[in-house]
PDB file of C-alpha atoms in Angstrom:
ATOM      1  CA  MET A   1     -21.397  80.290  15.150  1.00 42.00           C
ATOM      2  CA  ALA A   2     -23.941  83.030  14.531  1.00 46.00           C
ATOM      3  CA  GLY A   3     -23.767  84.022  18.169  1.00 46.00           C
ATOM      4  CA  ASP A   4     -20.036  84.740  17.761  1.00 61.00           C
ATOM      5  CA  SER A   5     -20.757  87.211  14.959  1.00 71.00           C
ATOM      6  CA  LYS A   6     -22.256  89.998  17.053  1.00 77.00           C
ATOM      7  CA  PRO A   7     -19.109  91.026  18.997  1.00 78.00           C
ATOM      8  CA  VAL A   8     -17.180  91.057  15.709  1.00 79.00           C
ATOM      9  CA  ILE A   9     -19.814  93.271  14.065  1.00 84.00           C
ATOM     10  CA  TYR A  10     -20.004  95.637  17.046  1.00 83.00           C
ATOM     11  CA  ALA A  11     -16.214  96.061  17.045  1.00 78.00           C
ATOM     12  CA  ALA A  12     -16.193  96.837  13.322  1.00 80.00           C
ATOM     13  CA  LEU A  13     -19.192  99.185  13.658  1.00 83.00           C
ATOM     14  CA  ALA A  14     -17.602 101.282  16.415  1.00 81.00           C
ATOM     15  CA  GLY A  15     -14.280 101.514  14.601  1.00 78.00           C
ATOM     16  CA  ASN A  16     -15.742 102.406  11.189  1.00 80.00           C
ATOM     17  CA  ALA A  17     -18.112 105.059  12.555  1.00 84.00           C
ATOM     18  CA  ALA A  18     -15.301 106.874  14.366  1.00 82.00           C
ATOM     19  CA  ILE A  19     -12.911 106.560  11.439  1.00 82.00           C
ATOM     20  CA  ALA A  20     -15.495 107.792   8.903  1.00 84.00           C
ATOM     21  CA  VAL A  21     -16.026 111.096  10.742  1.00 84.00           C
ATOM     22  CA  THR A  22     -12.271 111.654  11.043  1.00 83.00           C
ATOM     23  CA  LYS A  23     -11.646 110.890   7.371  1.00 83.00           C
ATOM     24  CA  PHE A  24     -14.356 113.286   6.185  1.00 86.00           C
ATOM     25  CA  PHE A  25     -12.826 116.132   8.213  1.00 83.00           C
ATOM     26  CA  ALA A  26      -9.381 115.295   6.848  1.00 82.00           C
ATOM     27  CA  ALA A  27     -10.657 115.093   3.257  1.00 82.00           C
ATOM     28  CA  ALA A  28     -12.438 118.455   3.569  1.00 83.00           C
ATOM     29  CA  TYR A  29      -9.369 120.090   5.112  1.00 80.00           C
ATOM     30  CA  THR A  30      -6.725 118.688   2.739  1.00 78.00           C
ATOM     31  CA  GLY A  31      -8.651 118.120  -0.521  1.00 77.00           C
ATOM     32  CA  SER A  32      -7.344 114.557  -0.841  1.00 76.00           C
ATOM     33  CA  SER A  33      -9.312 112.350  -3.261  1.00 74.00           C
ATOM     34  CA  ALA A  34      -7.970 109.150  -1.727  1.00 72.00           C
ATOM     35  CA  MET A  35      -8.988 110.336   1.744  1.00 76.00           C
ATOM     36  CA  LEU A  36     -12.507 111.144   0.511  1.00 81.00           C
ATOM     37  CA  SER A  37     -12.720 107.663  -1.036  1.00 76.00           C
ATOM     38  CA  GLU A  38     -11.619 106.179   2.254  1.00 77.00           C
ATOM     39  CA  ALA A  39     -14.242 108.224   4.126  1.00 82.00           C
ATOM     40  CA  ILE A  40     -16.969 106.967   1.783  1.00 82.00           C
ATOM     41  CA  HIS A  41     -15.630 103.446   2.244  1.00 75.00           C
ATOM     42  CA  SER A  42     -15.914 103.764   6.035  1.00 81.00           C
ATOM     43  CA  VAL A  43     -19.482 105.109   5.794  1.00 84.00           C
ATOM     44  CA  VAL A  44     -20.479 102.183   3.571  1.00 81.00           C
ATOM     45  CA  ASP A  45     -18.852  99.738   6.000  1.00 81.00           C
ATOM     46  CA  THR A  46     -20.690 101.338   8.942  1.00 85.00           C
ATOM     47  CA  GLY A  47     -23.996 100.953   7.130  1.00 85.00           C
ATOM     48  CA  ASN A  48     -23.099  97.393   6.227  1.00 83.00           C
ATOM     49  CA  GLN A  49     -22.541  96.449   9.852  1.00 86.00           C
ATOM     50  CA  LEU A  50     -25.959  97.871  10.740  1.00 89.00           C
ATOM     51  CA  LEU A  51     -27.512  95.770   7.962  1.00 88.00           C
ATOM     52  CA  LEU A  52     -25.748  92.641   9.239  1.00 86.00           C
ATOM     53  CA  LEU A  53     -27.109  93.294  12.737  1.00 88.00           C
ATOM     54  CA  LEU A  54     -30.570  93.765  11.218  1.00 89.00           C
ATOM     55  CA  GLY A  55     -30.204  90.470   9.368  1.00 87.00           C
ATOM     56  CA  LEU A  56     -29.139  88.634  12.533  1.00 86.00           C
ATOM     57  CA  ALA A  57     -32.057  90.091  14.506  1.00 88.00           C
ATOM     58  CA  ARG A  58     -34.645  89.240  11.826  1.00 89.00           C
ATOM     59  CA  SER A  59     -33.222  85.745  11.324  1.00 86.00           C
ATOM     60  CA  ARG A  60     -34.037  84.871  14.942  1.00 87.00           C
ATOM     61  CA  ARG A  61     -37.781  85.450  14.581  1.00 89.00           C
ATOM     62  CA  PRO A  62     -39.775  82.290  15.386  1.00 88.00           C
ATOM     63  CA  PRO A  63     -41.514  80.287  12.627  1.00 88.00           C
ATOM     64  CA  ASP A  64     -45.037  81.277  11.666  1.00 88.00           C
ATOM     65  CA  ALA A  65     -47.715  80.182   9.187  1.00 88.00           C
ATOM     66  CA  GLN A  66     -46.118  82.129   6.348  1.00 90.00           C
ATOM     67  CA  HIS A  67     -42.565  80.904   7.089  1.00 89.00           C
ATOM     68  CA  PRO A  68     -42.890  77.500   8.802  1.00 89.00           C
ATOM     69  CA  PHE A  69     -39.125  76.881   8.808  1.00 88.00           C
ATOM     70  CA  GLY A  70     -38.314  80.249  10.341  1.00 87.00           C
ATOM     71  CA  TYR A  71     -36.430  83.290   9.074  1.00 89.00           C
ATOM     72  CA  GLY A  72     -32.860  82.014   9.238  1.00 87.00           C
ATOM     73  CA  MET A  73     -32.110  82.911   5.610  1.00 89.00           C
ATOM     74  CA  GLU A  74     -32.671  86.618   6.347  1.00 90.00           C
ATOM     75  CA  VAL A  75     -29.007  86.849   7.339  1.00 88.00           C
ATOM     76  CA  TYR A  76     -28.055  85.477   3.884  1.00 89.00           C
ATOM     77  CA  PHE A  77     -30.227  88.062   2.136  1.00 91.00           C
ATOM     78  CA  TRP A  78     -28.849  91.024   4.063  1.00 89.00           C
ATOM     79  CA  SER A  79     -25.283  89.803   3.539  1.00 88.00           C
ATOM     80  CA  PHE A  80     -25.966  89.807  -0.203  1.00 89.00           C
ATOM     81  CA  VAL A  81     -27.312  93.372   0.086  1.00 89.00           C
ATOM     82  CA  VAL A  82     -24.041  94.317   1.819  1.00 87.00           C
ATOM     83  CA  ALA A  83     -22.066  92.951  -1.145  1.00 86.00           C
ATOM     84  CA  ILE A  84     -24.180  95.057  -3.532  1.00 86.00           C
ATOM     85  CA  LEU A  85     -23.639  98.200  -1.443  1.00 83.00           C
ATOM     86  CA  ILE A  86     -19.869  97.663  -1.278  1.00 82.00           C
ATOM     87  CA  PHE A  87     -19.774  97.405  -5.066  1.00 80.00           C
ATOM     88  CA  GLY A  88     -22.335 100.085  -5.935  1.00 79.00           C
ATOM     89  CA  LEU A  89     -21.531 102.759  -3.360  1.00 79.00           C
ATOM     90  CA  GLY A  90     -18.021 102.006  -2.111  1.00 79.00           C
ATOM     91  CA  ALA A  91     -16.373 100.958  -5.375  1.00 85.00           C
ATOM     92  CA  GLY A  92     -18.560 103.116  -7.642  1.00 86.00           C
ATOM     93  CA  ILE A  93     -18.051 106.427  -5.829  1.00 81.00           C
ATOM     94  CA  SER A  94     -14.345 105.755  -5.244  1.00 83.00           C
ATOM     95  CA  PHE A  95     -13.865 105.072  -8.960  1.00 89.00           C
ATOM     96  CA  TYR A  96     -15.730 108.262  -9.877  1.00 85.00           C
ATOM     97  CA  GLU A  97     -13.635 110.329  -7.476  1.00 79.00           C
ATOM     98  CA  GLY A  98     -10.443 108.795  -8.843  1.00 84.00           C
ATOM     99  CA  VAL A  99     -11.310 109.513 -12.473  1.00 89.00           C
ATOM    100  CA  ARG A 100     -12.357 113.085 -11.595  1.00 83.00           C
ATOM    101  CA  HIS A 101      -9.060 113.793  -9.845  1.00 79.00           C
ATOM    102  CA  LEU A 102      -7.042 112.197 -12.629  1.00 83.00           C
ATOM    103  CA  ALA A 103      -8.714 114.525 -15.105  1.00 82.00           C
ATOM    104  CA  HIS A 104      -8.363 117.579 -12.838  1.00 79.00           C
ATOM    105  CA  PRO A 105      -5.550 116.926 -10.340  1.00 75.00           C
ATOM    106  CA  GLU A 106      -5.369 119.178  -7.303  1.00 72.00           C
ATOM    107  CA  PRO A 107      -2.446 119.383  -4.867  1.00 71.00           C
ATOM    108  CA  VAL A 108      -2.991 118.066  -1.351  1.00 68.00           C
ATOM    109  CA  THR A 109      -2.892 120.956   1.117  1.00 71.00           C
ATOM    110  CA  SER A 110      -1.717 119.112   4.240  1.00 75.00           C
ATOM    111  CA  TYR A 111       0.097 115.820   4.061  1.00 79.00           C
ATOM    112  CA  PHE A 112       0.627 115.758   7.814  1.00 83.00           C
ATOM    113  CA  VAL A 113      -3.122 115.673   8.573  1.00 83.00           C
ATOM    114  CA  ASN A 114      -3.662 112.889   6.035  1.00 80.00           C
ATOM    115  CA  TYR A 115      -0.799 110.817   7.413  1.00 86.00           C
ATOM    116  CA  LEU A 116      -2.069 111.337  10.960  1.00 86.00           C
ATOM    117  CA  VAL A 117      -5.593 110.224  10.071  1.00 84.00           C
ATOM    118  CA  LEU A 118      -4.364 107.270   8.030  1.00 85.00           C
ATOM    119  CA  GLY A 119      -2.121 106.191  10.898  1.00 87.00           C
ATOM    120  CA  PHE A 120      -4.976 106.225  13.395  1.00 84.00           C
ATOM    121  CA  ALA A 121      -7.254 104.494  10.869  1.00 84.00           C
ATOM    122  CA  ILE A 122      -4.733 101.715  10.289  1.00 87.00           C
ATOM    123  CA  VAL A 123      -4.476 101.134  14.040  1.00 86.00           C
ATOM    124  CA  PHE A 124      -8.273 101.024  14.528  1.00 82.00           C
ATOM    125  CA  GLU A 125      -8.950  98.967  11.397  1.00 82.00           C
ATOM    126  CA  GLY A 126      -6.125  96.626  12.339  1.00 85.00           C
ATOM    127  CA  GLY A 127      -7.718  96.120  15.747  1.00 82.00           C
ATOM    128  CA  ALA A 128     -11.126  95.385  14.209  1.00 80.00           C
ATOM    129  CA  TRP A 129      -9.500  93.018  11.706  1.00 84.00           C
ATOM    130  CA  PHE A 130      -7.719  91.179  14.529  1.00 85.00           C
ATOM    131  CA  VAL A 131     -11.019  90.707  16.410  1.00 81.00           C
ATOM    132  CA  ALA A 132     -12.705  89.397  13.250  1.00 82.00           C
ATOM    133  CA  PHE A 133      -9.815  87.116  12.308  1.00 84.00           C
ATOM    134  CA  ARG A 134      -9.531  85.685  15.834  1.00 83.00           C
ATOM    135  CA  ALA A 135     -13.252  84.845  15.840  1.00 80.00           C
ATOM    136  CA  PHE A 136     -12.955  83.356  12.358  1.00 81.00           C
ATOM    137  CA  ASN A 137      -9.939  81.304  13.454  1.00 81.00           C
ATOM    138  CA  ARG A 138     -11.946  79.755  16.287  1.00 78.00           C
ATOM    139  CA  VAL A 139     -14.470  78.250  13.881  1.00 73.00           C
ATOM    140  CA  ARG A 140     -12.325  77.357  10.876  1.00 72.00           C
ATOM    141  CA  GLY A 141     -10.378  74.597  12.622  1.00 69.00           C
ATOM    142  CA  GLY A 142      -7.418  73.356  10.600  1.00 70.00           C
ATOM    143  CA  ARG A 143      -8.836  74.454   7.238  1.00 74.00           C
ATOM    144  CA  GLY A 144      -7.244  77.090   5.045  1.00 75.00           C
ATOM    145  CA  ILE A 145      -8.843  80.536   5.020  1.00 75.00           C
ATOM    146  CA  LEU A 146     -10.439  80.244   1.575  1.00 75.00           C
ATOM    147  CA  GLN A 147     -11.660  76.714   2.288  1.00 77.00           C
ATOM    148  CA  ALA A 148     -13.139  77.856   5.605  1.00 77.00           C
ATOM    149  CA  VAL A 149     -14.946  80.752   3.887  1.00 78.00           C
ATOM    150  CA  ARG A 150     -16.368  78.390   1.278  1.00 76.00           C
ATOM    151  CA  ARG A 151     -17.605  75.983   3.976  1.00 77.00           C
ATOM    152  CA  SER A 152     -18.852  78.628   6.419  1.00 79.00           C
ATOM    153  CA  LYS A 153     -22.615  78.964   6.821  1.00 82.00           C
ATOM    154  CA  ASP A 154     -22.353  82.211   8.799  1.00 81.00           C
ATOM    155  CA  PRO A 155     -21.881  85.021   6.240  1.00 81.00           C
ATOM    156  CA  ALA A 156     -21.798  87.721   8.933  1.00 77.00           C
ATOM    157  CA  MET A 157     -18.481  86.341  10.150  1.00 75.00           C
ATOM    158  CA  PHE A 158     -16.629  86.307   6.834  1.00 79.00           C
ATOM    159  CA  THR A 159     -18.348  89.484   5.565  1.00 82.00           C
ATOM    160  CA  VAL A 160     -16.766  91.518   8.371  1.00 82.00           C
ATOM    161  CA  LEU A 161     -13.420  89.831   7.725  1.00 83.00           C
ATOM    162  CA  PHE A 162     -13.635  90.658   4.004  1.00 83.00           C
ATOM    163  CA  GLU A 163     -14.604  94.264   4.783  1.00 82.00           C
ATOM    164  CA  ASP A 164     -11.799  94.775   7.285  1.00 84.00           C
ATOM    165  CA  THR A 165      -9.233  93.239   4.931  1.00 87.00           C
ATOM    166  CA  ALA A 166     -10.403  95.492   2.087  1.00 87.00           C
ATOM    167  CA  ALA A 167     -10.300  98.477   4.464  1.00 84.00           C
ATOM    168  CA  LEU A 168      -6.689  97.811   5.458  1.00 88.00           C
ATOM    169  CA  LEU A 169      -5.630  97.369   1.830  1.00 90.00           C
ATOM    170  CA  GLY A 170      -7.464 100.582   0.932  1.00 87.00           C
ATOM    171  CA  LEU A 171      -5.644 102.504   3.651  1.00 87.00           C
ATOM    172  CA  LEU A 172      -2.275 101.234   2.425  1.00 91.00           C
ATOM    173  CA  ILE A 173      -3.168 102.250  -1.147  1.00 91.00           C
ATOM    174  CA  ALA A 174      -4.219 105.714   0.045  1.00 86.00           C
ATOM    175  CA  LEU A 175      -0.926 106.022   1.951  1.00 89.00           C
ATOM    176  CA  ALA A 176       1.051 104.997  -1.145  1.00 90.00           C
ATOM    177  CA  GLY A 177      -0.805 107.590  -3.233  1.00 87.00           C
ATOM    178  CA  LEU A 178      -0.029 110.374  -0.774  1.00 84.00           C
ATOM    179  CA  LEU A 179       3.641 109.379  -0.579  1.00 87.00           C
ATOM    180  CA  ALA A 180       3.900 109.393  -4.378  1.00 87.00           C
ATOM    181  CA  ALA A 181       2.231 112.802  -4.594  1.00 82.00           C
ATOM    182  CA  GLN A 182       4.467 114.301  -1.905  1.00 82.00           C
ATOM    183  CA  HIS A 183       7.858 112.828  -2.800  1.00 82.00           C
ATOM    184  CA  LEU A 184       7.527 112.249  -6.555  1.00 80.00           C
ATOM    185  CA  GLY A 185       5.476 115.325  -7.327  1.00 77.00           C
ATOM    186  CA  TRP A 186       2.862 113.255  -9.164  1.00 79.00           C
ATOM    187  CA  HIS A 187      -0.379 114.930  -8.139  1.00 76.00           C
ATOM    188  CA  ARG A 188      -2.451 112.397 -10.088  1.00 82.00           C
ATOM    189  CA  ALA A 189      -1.259 109.686  -7.663  1.00 83.00           C
ATOM    190  CA  ASP A 190      -4.040 110.696  -5.278  1.00 79.00           C
ATOM    191  CA  GLY A 191      -6.670 110.034  -7.931  1.00 83.00           C
ATOM    192  CA  ALA A 192      -4.946 106.814  -8.992  1.00 89.00           C
ATOM    193  CA  ALA A 193      -5.090 105.657  -5.363  1.00 87.00           C
ATOM    194  CA  SER A 194      -8.868 106.218  -5.373  1.00 86.00           C
ATOM    195  CA  ILE A 195      -9.174 103.961  -8.419  1.00 90.00           C
ATOM    196  CA  GLY A 196      -7.006 101.360  -6.673  1.00 91.00           C
ATOM    197  CA  ILE A 197      -9.317 101.496  -3.648  1.00 87.00           C
ATOM    198  CA  ALA A 198     -12.304 101.040  -5.972  1.00 89.00           C
ATOM    199  CA  ILE A 199     -10.726  97.910  -7.473  1.00 92.00           C
ATOM    200  CA  VAL A 200     -10.102  96.420  -4.015  1.00 90.00           C
ATOM    201  CA  LEU A 201     -13.707  97.098  -2.995  1.00 87.00           C
ATOM    202  CA  ALA A 202     -15.065  95.643  -6.230  1.00 89.00           C
ATOM    203  CA  LEU A 203     -13.068  92.433  -5.727  1.00 90.00           C
ATOM    204  CA  ALA A 204     -14.232  92.148  -2.095  1.00 87.00           C
ATOM    205  CA  ALA A 205     -17.846  92.713  -3.169  1.00 87.00           C
ATOM    206  CA  ALA A 206     -17.578  90.078  -5.904  1.00 89.00           C
ATOM    207  CA  GLY A 207     -16.213  87.521  -3.436  1.00 86.00           C
ATOM    208  CA  LEU A 208     -18.978  88.244  -0.915  1.00 86.00           C
ATOM    209  CA  ALA A 209     -21.680  88.120  -3.588  1.00 88.00           C
ATOM    210  CA  PHE A 210     -20.404  84.752  -4.840  1.00 87.00           C
ATOM    211  CA  GLU A 211     -20.400  83.193  -1.371  1.00 85.00           C
ATOM    212  CA  THR A 212     -23.760  84.573  -0.217  1.00 88.00           C
ATOM    213  CA  ARG A 213     -25.361  83.600  -3.549  1.00 88.00           C
ATOM    214  CA  SER A 214     -24.416  79.988  -2.855  1.00 86.00           C
ATOM    215  CA  LEU A 215     -25.985  80.196   0.613  1.00 88.00           C
ATOM    216  CA  LEU A 216     -29.161  81.798  -0.743  1.00 89.00           C
ATOM    217  CA  ILE A 217     -29.575  79.029  -3.305  1.00 88.00           C
ATOM    218  CA  GLY A 218     -29.251  76.464  -0.518  1.00 87.00           C
ATOM    219  CA  GLU A 219     -26.126  74.671   0.697  1.00 89.00           C
ATOM    220  CA  ALA A 220     -26.034  71.209   2.241  1.00 91.00           C
ATOM    221  CA  ALA A 221     -24.735  70.518   5.731  1.00 91.00           C
ATOM    222  CA  SER A 222     -21.014  69.788   5.938  1.00 88.00           C
ATOM    223  CA  SER A 223     -19.728  66.443   4.684  1.00 88.00           C
ATOM    224  CA  GLU A 224     -18.638  65.588   8.255  1.00 90.00           C
ATOM    225  CA  THR A 225     -22.160  66.185   9.564  1.00 92.00           C
ATOM    226  CA  ARG A 226     -23.725  64.109   6.780  1.00 94.00           C
ATOM    227  CA  ALA A 227     -21.261  61.242   7.342  1.00 94.00           C
ATOM    228  CA  ALA A 228     -21.948  61.249  11.095  1.00 95.00           C
ATOM    229  CA  ILE A 229     -25.724  61.127  10.507  1.00 95.00           C
ATOM    230  CA  ARG A 230     -25.271  58.183   8.134  1.00 95.00           C
ATOM    231  CA  ALA A 231     -23.247  56.426  10.834  1.00 94.00           C
ATOM    232  CA  LEU A 232     -26.046  56.964  13.369  1.00 94.00           C
ATOM    233  CA  ILE A 233     -28.579  55.536  10.917  1.00 94.00           C
ATOM    234  CA  ALA A 234     -26.360  52.525  10.191  1.00 93.00           C
ATOM    235  CA  GLU A 235     -26.348  51.642  13.910  1.00 92.00           C
ATOM    236  CA  GLU A 236     -30.125  51.122  13.953  1.00 92.00           C
ATOM    237  CA  PRO A 237     -30.862  47.359  13.856  1.00 91.00           C
ATOM    238  CA  ALA A 238     -34.232  47.781  12.120  1.00 92.00           C
ATOM    239  CA  VAL A 239     -32.809  49.760   9.178  1.00 92.00           C
ATOM    240  CA  GLU A 240     -31.878  47.738   6.103  1.00 91.00           C
ATOM    241  CA  ALA A 241     -30.513  50.638   4.043  1.00 91.00           C
ATOM    242  CA  LEU A 242     -30.429  54.388   3.703  1.00 92.00           C
ATOM    243  CA  ASN A 243     -32.199  55.193   0.450  1.00 92.00           C
ATOM    244  CA  GLU A 244     -31.439  58.888   0.311  1.00 92.00           C
ATOM    245  CA  MET A 245     -30.623  61.846   2.495  1.00 94.00           C
ATOM    246  CA  ARG A 246     -31.068  65.535   1.779  1.00 94.00           C
ATOM    247  CA  THR A 247     -29.866  68.432   3.937  1.00 95.00           C
ATOM    248  CA  VAL A 248     -30.083  72.181   3.414  1.00 94.00           C
ATOM    249  CA  HIS A 249     -29.069  75.148   5.548  1.00 93.00           C
ATOM    250  CA  LEU A 250     -32.019  77.457   6.225  1.00 91.00           C
ATOM    251  CA  GLY A 251     -29.718  79.663   8.300  1.00 88.00           C
ATOM    252  CA  PRO A 252     -26.281  79.454   9.968  1.00 86.00           C
ATOM    253  CA  GLU A 253     -27.701  77.254  12.762  1.00 86.00           C
ATOM    254  CA  ASN A 254     -30.858  75.948  11.105  1.00 90.00           C
ATOM    255  CA  VAL A 255     -30.584  72.731   9.068  1.00 94.00           C
ATOM    256  CA  LEU A 256     -33.388  70.771   7.452  1.00 95.00           C
ATOM    257  CA  LEU A 257     -32.832  66.998   7.172  1.00 96.00           C
ATOM    258  CA  ASN A 258     -34.917  64.670   5.010  1.00 95.00           C
ATOM    259  CA  VAL A 259     -34.181  60.922   5.140  1.00 94.00           C
ATOM    260  CA  SER A 260     -35.691  57.926   3.354  1.00 93.00           C
ATOM    261  CA  LEU A 261     -35.063  54.550   5.035  1.00 93.00           C
ATOM    262  CA  ASP A 262     -35.623  50.972   3.906  1.00 92.00           C
ATOM    263  CA  TYR A 263     -36.554  48.866   6.952  1.00 92.00           C
ATOM    264  CA  ARG A 264     -35.869  45.179   7.292  1.00 89.00           C
ATOM    265  CA  ASP A 265     -38.677  42.874   6.216  1.00 87.00           C
ATOM    266  CA  ALA A 266     -41.231  42.003   8.892  1.00 83.00           C
ATOM    267  CA  THR A 267     -40.246  44.988  11.064  1.00 83.00           C
ATOM    268  CA  ALA A 268     -43.240  45.823  13.242  1.00 89.00           C
ATOM    269  CA  LEU A 269     -44.823  49.278  12.997  1.00 89.00           C
ATOM    270  CA  ARG A 270     -44.066  49.850  16.674  1.00 91.00           C
ATOM    271  CA  GLU A 271     -40.352  49.249  16.030  1.00 92.00           C
ATOM    272  CA  VAL A 272     -40.418  51.617  13.024  1.00 91.00           C
ATOM    273  CA  GLU A 273     -41.915  54.335  15.213  1.00 91.00           C
ATOM    274  CA  ALA A 274     -39.393  53.650  17.975  1.00 93.00           C
ATOM    275  CA  THR A 275     -36.523  53.819  15.458  1.00 93.00           C
ATOM    276  CA  VAL A 276     -37.720  57.162  14.094  1.00 94.00           C
ATOM    277  CA  ALA A 277     -38.075  58.640  17.594  1.00 94.00           C
ATOM    278  CA  ARG A 278     -34.676  57.329  18.646  1.00 94.00           C
ATOM    279  CA  LEU A 279     -32.945  58.633  15.504  1.00 94.00           C
ATOM    280  CA  GLU A 280     -34.477  62.081  15.848  1.00 95.00           C
ATOM    281  CA  ALA A 281     -33.333  62.323  19.464  1.00 94.00           C
ATOM    282  CA  ARG A 282     -29.793  61.099  18.698  1.00 95.00           C
ATOM    283  CA  ILE A 283     -29.374  63.401  15.693  1.00 96.00           C
ATOM    284  CA  ARG A 284     -30.597  66.460  17.585  1.00 94.00           C
ATOM    285  CA  ASP A 285     -28.386  65.594  20.544  1.00 94.00           C
ATOM    286  CA  ALA A 286     -25.306  65.292  18.306  1.00 94.00           C
ATOM    287  CA  PHE A 287     -26.180  68.199  16.005  1.00 94.00           C
ATOM    288  CA  PRO A 288     -28.378  70.862  17.689  1.00 93.00           C
ATOM    289  CA  GLU A 289     -28.374  72.890  14.464  1.00 91.00           C
ATOM    290  CA  VAL A 290     -30.495  70.184  12.766  1.00 94.00           C
ATOM    291  CA  ALA A 291     -33.812  71.801  13.659  1.00 91.00           C
ATOM    292  CA  HIS A 292     -36.135  70.030  11.216  1.00 93.00           C
ATOM    293  CA  ILE A 293     -36.032  66.244  10.696  1.00 94.00           C
ATOM    294  CA  PHE A 294     -38.259  64.267   8.348  1.00 95.00           C
ATOM    295  CA  ILE A 295     -37.824  60.475   8.206  1.00 93.00           C
ATOM    296  CA  GLU A 296     -39.874  58.360   5.833  1.00 91.00           C
ATOM    297  CA  ALA A 297     -40.076  54.598   5.278  1.00 86.00           C
ATOM    298  CA  GLN A 298     -39.700  53.476   1.682  1.00 81.00           C
ATOM    299  CA  ALA A 299     -38.721  50.181   0.109  1.00 76.00           C
ATOM    300  CA  LYS A 300     -35.537  50.584  -1.906  1.00 69.00           C
ATOM    301  CA  GLU A 301     -37.001  48.980  -5.039  1.00 60.00           C
ATOM    302  CA  THR A 302     -39.863  51.520  -5.089  1.00 58.00           C
ATOM    303  CA  GLN A 303     -37.702  54.590  -4.535  1.00 57.00           C
ATOM    304  CA  ALA A 304     -38.009  57.191  -7.269  1.00 52.00           C
ATOM    305  CA  GLU A 305     -34.690  58.218  -8.744  1.00 46.00           C
ATOM    306  CA  ALA A 306     -33.449  61.583  -7.541  1.00 44.00           C
ATOM    307  CA  PRO A 307     -33.023  64.304 -10.203  1.00 43.00           C
ATOM    308  CA  PHE A 308     -29.203  64.167 -10.032  1.00 36.00           C
ATOM    309  CA  GLY A 309     -28.612  60.517  -9.134  1.00 39.00           C
ATOM    310  CA  THR A 310     -29.167  57.945  -6.424  1.00 43.00           C
ATOM    311  CA  GLY A 311     -29.981  58.750  -2.868  1.00 46.00           C
ATOM    312  CA  ALA A 312     -27.546  57.672  -0.154  1.00 48.00           C
ATOM    313  CA  PRO A 313     -24.537  59.831  -1.085  1.00 49.00           C
ATOM    314  CA  ALA A 314     -26.645  62.960  -1.471  1.00 53.00           C
ATOM    315  CA  GLY A 315     -26.499  65.997   0.772  1.00 63.00           C
TER     316      GLY A 315
END
């Protein structure tokens, strides 16, 4: 899944960089607060895409003595930084600009230029959103959008989707503010639109922060993956019972698996070793993302109780 993220990020990066320059020129020429907020929003999004690319690149570094399980969680960290930047820079500056223009409203000098820029921006942002949503659709299966976001282990994918959705909503709010200022004569509508954009960005940032926080803490592999691994273990004739199983994502495509097995009485050591080797090969063949597998032999009656309950149903 992580490999599918790069084209999505590149599409969003190219679109946001071009749109940001255009919006800044339009804001300087027309004096529109909402357009300036939108320009700042596009700059923040451009920087965010660069940070996501940095996170993807750093996450692919090989394991070393300091990080024996690799650097896969780098992409989670940088996605969390993106959420902070959206809130602090995007939402914060947009809110400030909105309040300033509400207190001291100024008429927009050229509605035509603003409408032209917003029209182009909606087309480009809509194209980037379509690319992101199509890629997201390929991996979400039959799940709903929110459920797929909650279950996704690739934050780069849904971060771009969140950003593009917030960008489109922000453009529509800016358009509504300009229309109200032009046709209703309410010059404070431009400033109110900036505050509306700030609220949209703050909500997007909160959603991203919540999801990436969960990934940083450590999420288990999907329930389907865990059930399939249990089924593979149950097929082994030498295994009496699965004591416990723990999984954790160390990156979008980097899962650690720890399993405790109770072998049948009188099972020879050679058969235990053969079972472990066979299980590791079958699990890796079925689930290439399971990069680290630890299988231990332990009699069920001597198993220490896990901190939150018994073993087999665990992640």
